[in-house]
Amino acid sequence: MCLSIPSKIKSIDSELNTCVVDTMGVERSASLDLIDQDVVVGDYVLIHIGFAMNKIDEVDALESLKVYAEIIEKMEEQDRLDAIEQSDNCPNR
């Protein structure tokens, strides 16, 4: 499954028609070749396989990022719980 996390445009290279985006603290380059909307630095876009596909409203983007952060927090919490459960099942030495 592919999740498209809102990414904030940090810079645009109009010669190459690319942008640098920040996706939850990770910067990467994305092509603007497939997006049919005008974008500027500060806009949020959805990226798929290295291409900006859609511009997303900032309010919606921030709400999505909040939900993703909650999911990540829960996953990390679950990883901790799994580690505890596994250590409880270890044979004594």
JSON list of C-alpha atoms in Angstrom, two decimals:
[
{"chain": "A", "resi": 1, "resn": "MET", "atom": "CA", "xyz": [0.00, 0.00, 0.00]},
{"chain": "A", "resi": 2, "resn": "CYS", "atom": "CA", "xyz": [1.24, 3.48, -0.81]},
{"chain": "A", "resi": 3, "resn": "LEU", "atom": "CA", "xyz": [0.55, 6.30, 1.62]},
{"chain": "A", "resi": 4, "resn": "SER", "atom": "CA", "xyz": [0.77, 9.80, 0.27]},
{"chain": "A", "resi": 5, "resn": "ILE", "atom": "CA", "xyz": [1.93, 12.00, 3.14]},
{"chain": "A", "resi": 6, "resn": "PRO", "atom": "CA", "xyz": [1.51, 15.75, 2.68]},
{"chain": "A", "resi": 7, "resn": "SER", "atom": "CA", "xyz": [4.86, 17.33, 1.89]},
{"chain": "A", "resi": 8, "resn": "LYS", "atom": "CA", "xyz": [5.69, 21.03, 2.16]},
{"chain": "A", "resi": 9, "resn": "ILE", "atom": "CA", "xyz": [7.51, 22.64, -0.76]},
{"chain": "A", "resi": 10, "resn": "LYS", "atom": "CA", "xyz": [10.80, 24.15, 0.46]},
{"chain": "A", "resi": 11, "resn": "SER", "atom": "CA", "xyz": [12.23, 25.26, -2.90]},
{"chain": "A", "resi": 12, "resn": "ILE", "atom": "CA", "xyz": [11.45, 25.10, -6.61]},
{"chain": "A", "resi": 13, "resn": "ASP", "atom": "CA", "xyz": [13.86, 24.67, -9.52]},
{"chain": "A", "resi": 14, "resn": "SER", "atom": "CA", "xyz": [11.93, 26.04, -12.50]},
{"chain": "A", "resi": 15, "resn": "GLU", "atom": "CA", "xyz": [14.64, 24.97, -14.98]},
{"chain": "A", "resi": 16, "resn": "LEU", "atom": "CA", "xyz": [14.35, 21.30, -14.01]},
{"chain": "A", "resi": 17, "resn": "ASN", "atom": "CA", "xyz": [10.66, 21.60, -13.05]},
{"chain": "A", "resi": 18, "resn": "THR", "atom": "CA", "xyz": [11.38, 20.00, -9.68]},
{"chain": "A", "resi": 19, "resn": "CYS", "atom": "CA", "xyz": [10.96, 20.94, -6.06]},
{"chain": "A", "resi": 20, "resn": "VAL", "atom": "CA", "xyz": [12.47, 20.02, -2.73]},
{"chain": "A", "resi": 21, "resn": "VAL", "atom": "CA", "xyz": [9.84, 19.00, -0.21]},
{"chain": "A", "resi": 22, "resn": "ASP", "atom": "CA", "xyz": [9.85, 18.29, 3.51]},
{"chain": "A", "resi": 23, "resn": "THR", "atom": "CA", "xyz": [7.93, 15.15, 4.43]},
{"chain": "A", "resi": 24, "resn": "MET", "atom": "CA", "xyz": [7.73, 14.93, 8.22]},
{"chain": "A", "resi": 25, "resn": "GLY", "atom": "CA", "xyz": [11.32, 16.13, 8.58]},
{"chain": "A", "resi": 26, "resn": "VAL", "atom": "CA", "xyz": [12.75, 14.25, 5.59]},
{"chain": "A", "resi": 27, "resn": "GLU", "atom": "CA", "xyz": [13.74, 16.33, 2.58]},
{"chain": "A", "resi": 28, "resn": "ARG", "atom": "CA", "xyz": [13.56, 14.89, -0.91]},
{"chain": "A", "resi": 29, "resn": "SER", "atom": "CA", "xyz": [13.28, 16.05, -4.50]},
{"chain": "A", "resi": 30, "resn": "ALA", "atom": "CA", "xyz": [10.10, 15.62, -6.52]},
{"chain": "A", "resi": 31, "resn": "SER", "atom": "CA", "xyz": [9.18, 16.28, -10.12]},
{"chain": "A", "resi": 32, "resn": "LEU", "atom": "CA", "xyz": [6.50, 18.84, -10.93]},
{"chain": "A", "resi": 33, "resn": "ASP", "atom": "CA", "xyz": [5.91, 17.37, -14.40]},
{"chain": "A", "resi": 34, "resn": "LEU", "atom": "CA", "xyz": [2.58, 15.73, -13.54]},
{"chain": "A", "resi": 35, "resn": "ILE", "atom": "CA", "xyz": [0.91, 18.34, -11.36]},
{"chain": "A", "resi": 36, "resn": "ASP", "atom": "CA", "xyz": [-1.69, 20.44, -13.13]},
{"chain": "A", "resi": 37, "resn": "GLN", "atom": "CA", "xyz": [-1.85, 23.18, -10.49]},
{"chain": "A", "resi": 38, "resn": "ASP", "atom": "CA", "xyz": [0.44, 26.14, -9.89]},
{"chain": "A", "resi": 39, "resn": "VAL", "atom": "CA", "xyz": [2.53, 25.64, -6.76]},
{"chain": "A", "resi": 40, "resn": "VAL", "atom": "CA", "xyz": [4.77, 27.96, -4.77]},
{"chain": "A", "resi": 41, "resn": "VAL", "atom": "CA", "xyz": [7.18, 27.56, -1.88]},
{"chain": "A", "resi": 42, "resn": "GLY", "atom": "CA", "xyz": [5.12, 26.82, 1.24]},
{"chain": "A", "resi": 43, "resn": "ASP", "atom": "CA", "xyz": [2.39, 24.86, -0.55]},
{"chain": "A", "resi": 44, "resn": "TYR", "atom": "CA", "xyz": [1.64, 21.28, 0.48]},
{"chain": "A", "resi": 45, "resn": "VAL", "atom": "CA", "xyz": [1.59, 18.58, -2.17]},
{"chain": "A", "resi": 46, "resn": "LEU", "atom": "CA", "xyz": [1.00, 14.85, -2.28]},
{"chain": "A", "resi": 47, "resn": "ILE", "atom": "CA", "xyz": [3.90, 12.90, -3.78]},
{"chain": "A", "resi": 48, "resn": "HIS", "atom": "CA", "xyz": [3.65, 9.54, -5.56]},
{"chain": "A", "resi": 49, "resn": "ILE", "atom": "CA", "xyz": [6.77, 7.73, -6.82]},
{"chain": "A", "resi": 50, "resn": "GLY", "atom": "CA", "xyz": [8.74, 10.96, -6.95]},
{"chain": "A", "resi": 51, "resn": "PHE", "atom": "CA", "xyz": [6.09, 13.12, -8.64]},
{"chain": "A", "resi": 52, "resn": "ALA", "atom": "CA", "xyz": [3.98, 15.85, -7.07]},
{"chain": "A", "resi": 53, "resn": "MET", "atom": "CA", "xyz": [0.45, 14.80, -8.01]},
{"chain": "A", "resi": 54, "resn": "ASN", "atom": "CA", "xyz": [-1.88, 17.19, -6.16]},
{"chain": "A", "resi": 55, "resn": "LYS", "atom": "CA", "xyz": [-1.76, 20.36, -4.15]},
{"chain": "A", "resi": 56, "resn": "ILE", "atom": "CA", "xyz": [-3.47, 19.99, -0.78]},
{"chain": "A", "resi": 57, "resn": "ASP", "atom": "CA", "xyz": [-4.99, 22.70, 1.40]},
{"chain": "A", "resi": 58, "resn": "GLU", "atom": "CA", "xyz": [-2.73, 23.62, 4.35]},
{"chain": "A", "resi": 59, "resn": "VAL", "atom": "CA", "xyz": [-5.45, 22.95, 6.95]},
{"chain": "A", "resi": 60, "resn": "ASP", "atom": "CA", "xyz": [-6.07, 19.47, 5.52]},
{"chain": "A", "resi": 61, "resn": "ALA", "atom": "CA", "xyz": [-2.32, 18.84, 5.22]},
{"chain": "A", "resi": 62, "resn": "LEU", "atom": "CA", "xyz": [-1.66, 19.77, 8.85]},
{"chain": "A", "resi": 63, "resn": "GLU", "atom": "CA", "xyz": [-4.57, 17.61, 10.04]},
{"chain": "A", "resi": 64, "resn": "SER", "atom": "CA", "xyz": [-3.25, 14.65, 8.02]},
{"chain": "A", "resi": 65, "resn": "LEU", "atom": "CA", "xyz": [0.25, 15.17, 9.41]},
{"chain": "A", "resi": 66, "resn": "LYS", "atom": "CA", "xyz": [-1.19, 15.20, 12.93]},
{"chain": "A", "resi": 67, "resn": "VAL", "atom": "CA", "xyz": [-2.93, 11.86, 12.30]},
{"chain": "A", "resi": 68, "resn": "TYR", "atom": "CA", "xyz": [0.27, 10.38, 10.80]},
{"chain": "A", "resi": 69, "resn": "ALA", "atom": "CA", "xyz": [2.21, 11.53, 13.87]},
{"chain": "A", "resi": 70, "resn": "GLU", "atom": "CA", "xyz": [-0.35, 9.81, 16.12]},
{"chain": "A", "resi": 71, "resn": "ILE", "atom": "CA", "xyz": [-0.06, 6.61, 14.07]},
{"chain": "A", "resi": 72, "resn": "ILE", "atom": "CA", "xyz": [3.73, 6.68, 14.30]},
{"chain": "A", "resi": 73, "resn": "GLU", "atom": "CA", "xyz": [3.54, 7.28, 18.05]},
{"chain": "A", "resi": 74, "resn": "LYS", "atom": "CA", "xyz": [1.20, 4.29, 18.44]},
{"chain": "A", "resi": 75, "resn": "MET", "atom": "CA", "xyz": [3.40, 2.11, 16.26]},
{"chain": "A", "resi": 76, "resn": "GLU", "atom": "CA", "xyz": [6.43, 2.93, 18.36]},
{"chain": "A", "resi": 77, "resn": "GLU", "atom": "CA", "xyz": [4.44, 2.26, 21.51]},
{"chain": "A", "resi": 78, "resn": "GLN", "atom": "CA", "xyz": [3.33, -1.09, 20.08]},
{"chain": "A", "resi": 79, "resn": "ASP", "atom": "CA", "xyz": [6.93, -1.94, 19.19]},
{"chain": "A", "resi": 80, "resn": "ARG", "atom": "CA", "xyz": [7.87, -1.31, 22.83]},
{"chain": "A", "resi": 81, "resn": "LEU", "atom": "CA", "xyz": [5.00, -3.49, 24.03]},
{"chain": "A", "resi": 82, "resn": "ASP", "atom": "CA", "xyz": [6.00, -6.26, 21.60]},
{"chain": "A", "resi": 83, "resn": "ALA", "atom": "CA", "xyz": [9.58, -6.13, 22.87]},
{"chain": "A", "resi": 84, "resn": "ILE", "atom": "CA", "xyz": [8.39, -6.44, 26.46]},
{"chain": "A", "resi": 85, "resn": "GLU", "atom": "CA", "xyz": [6.12, -9.35, 25.57]},
{"chain": "A", "resi": 86, "resn": "GLN", "atom": "CA", "xyz": [8.93, -11.11, 23.71]},
{"chain": "A", "resi": 87, "resn": "SER", "atom": "CA", "xyz": [11.34, -10.63, 26.61]},
{"chain": "A", "resi": 88, "resn": "ASP", "atom": "CA", "xyz": [8.73, -12.15, 28.96]},
{"chain": "A", "resi": 89, "resn": "ASN", "atom": "CA", "xyz": [8.69, -15.27, 26.76]},
{"chain": "A", "resi": 90, "resn": "CYS", "atom": "CA", "xyz": [12.47, -15.72, 26.72]},
{"chain": "A", "resi": 91, "resn": "PRO", "atom": "CA", "xyz": [13.75, -18.90, 28.36]},
{"chain": "A", "resi": 92, "resn": "ASN", "atom": "CA", "xyz": [15.72, -18.44, 31.54]},
{"chain": "A", "resi": 93, "resn": "ARG", "atom": "CA", "xyz": [19.47, -18.88, 31.23]}
]
